[in-house]
């Protein structure tokens, strides 16, 4: 692969618990049942975000108010989130292979920079791109615009993400995709794309070689 396009929230940043707590506060304020654990959250989360809110019992007319409340709560506590285990190892190993890395997130740019600042990862990426509308949260145009302007062959681009939206973008653009299973959404029950539970396993999809710790590649689970 010539380039790896990373998702941020859930994929590199382990913020699922922060997101679930913020959503539970929004639900509790409306007298709705809360999400009891991370497994349940992953089973119900997905894009479009409006549909996820409806599954939680939030009416469409209340979506923007609820989303605003959620974003405020999430922003207040996201600093508690740590990077996913082995995120730095994977980024460093891919950089060592000479592959370009970009980060494209369904987060507005200023907020994205604030979330990334404590983790000091900027040097790994040639570009860091966010979306313009936090309520729509669609990054398809951002990824597509970046790919067209980059001149990269889509078949030599690998996207790594944790949601159906990431997968849909990859399929639409004709780039390869790897699901990260421990982010915001449970991987789907199909085998179109590989699923990894350890970010070091992304390295083998870039190089086809061994892991950065020198061990033989672990099996990659496909759901």
PDB file of N, CA and C in Angstrom, residues 10 14 16 42 84 162 180-185 187 196-198:
ATOM      1  N   UNK A  10     -12.481   6.147  17.949  1.00  0.00           N
ATOM      2  CA  UNK A  10     -12.776   4.727  18.004  1.00  0.00           C
ATOM      3  C   UNK A  10     -11.696   3.863  17.396  1.00  0.00           C
ATOM      4  N   UNK A  14      -9.296   5.615  21.786  1.00  0.00           N
ATOM      5  CA  UNK A  14     -10.196   4.690  22.482  1.00  0.00           C
ATOM      6  C   UNK A  14     -11.207   5.498  23.312  1.00  0.00           C
ATOM      7  N   UNK A  16     -14.708   5.083  23.196  1.00  0.00           N
ATOM      8  CA  UNK A  16     -16.041   4.474  23.222  1.00  0.00           C
ATOM      9  C   UNK A  16     -16.727   4.671  24.571  1.00  0.00           C
ATOM     10  N   UNK A  42     -21.797  -0.952  21.019  1.00  0.00           N
ATOM     11  CA  UNK A  42     -21.259  -1.315  19.707  1.00  0.00           C
ATOM     12  C   UNK A  42     -22.310  -1.981  18.825  1.00  0.00           C
ATOM     13  N   UNK A  84      -5.781   3.850  21.464  1.00  0.00           N
ATOM     14  CA  UNK A  84      -5.943   2.410  21.440  1.00  0.00           C
ATOM     15  C   UNK A  84      -4.584   1.739  21.679  1.00  0.00           C
ATOM     16  N   UNK A 162     -13.804   2.006  11.975  1.00  0.00           N
ATOM     17  CA  UNK A 162     -14.554   1.182  12.929  1.00  0.00           C
ATOM     18  C   UNK A 162     -16.057   1.309  12.764  1.00  0.00           C
ATOM     19  N   UNK A 180     -11.598  -2.176  12.313  1.00  0.00           N
ATOM     20  CA  UNK A 180     -11.062  -2.330  13.660  1.00  0.00           C
ATOM     21  C   UNK A 180     -12.228  -2.671  14.579  1.00  0.00           C
ATOM     22  N   UNK A 181     -12.155  -3.827  15.222  1.00  0.00           N
ATOM     23  CA  UNK A 181     -13.318  -4.394  15.913  1.00  0.00           C
ATOM     24  C   UNK A 181     -13.594  -3.806  17.278  1.00  0.00           C
ATOM     25  N   UNK A 182     -12.657  -3.072  17.857  1.00  0.00           N
ATOM     26  CA  UNK A 182     -12.814  -2.605  19.237  1.00  0.00           C
ATOM     27  C   UNK A 182     -13.073  -1.109  19.310  1.00  0.00           C
ATOM     28  N   UNK A 183     -13.709  -0.558  18.277  1.00  0.00           N
ATOM     29  CA  UNK A 183     -14.068   0.844  18.256  1.00  0.00           C
ATOM     30  C   UNK A 183     -15.523   1.048  18.618  1.00  0.00           C
ATOM     31  N   UNK A 184     -16.211   1.898  17.840  1.00  0.00           N
ATOM     32  CA  UNK A 184     -17.579   2.285  18.177  1.00  0.00           C
ATOM     33  C   UNK A 184     -18.649   1.321  17.688  1.00  0.00           C
ATOM     34  N   UNK A 185     -18.336   0.481  16.729  1.00  0.00           N
ATOM     35  CA  UNK A 185     -19.381  -0.340  16.127  1.00  0.00           C
ATOM     36  C   UNK A 185     -18.918  -1.775  15.939  1.00  0.00           C
ATOM     37  N   UNK A 187     -18.353  -5.053  14.053  1.00  0.00           N
ATOM     38  CA  UNK A 187     -18.214  -5.327  12.621  1.00  0.00           C
ATOM     39  C   UNK A 187     -19.401  -6.125  12.089  1.00  0.00           C
ATOM     40  N   UNK A 196      -9.678  -6.681  12.323  1.00  0.00           N
ATOM     41  CA  UNK A 196      -8.553  -6.837  13.246  1.00  0.00           C
ATOM     42  C   UNK A 196      -8.969  -6.383  14.633  1.00  0.00           C
ATOM     43  N   UNK A 197      -8.368  -7.018  15.638  1.00  0.00           N
ATOM     44  CA  UNK A 197      -8.603  -6.657  17.034  1.00  0.00           C
ATOM     45  C   UNK A 197      -7.378  -5.993  17.666  1.00  0.00           C
ATOM     46  N   UNK A 198      -6.310  -5.915  16.927  1.00  0.00           N
ATOM     47  CA  UNK A 198      -5.054  -5.318  17.378  1.00  0.00           C
ATOM     48  C   UNK A 198      -4.539  -4.467  16.219  1.00  0.00           C
TER      49      UNK A 198
END
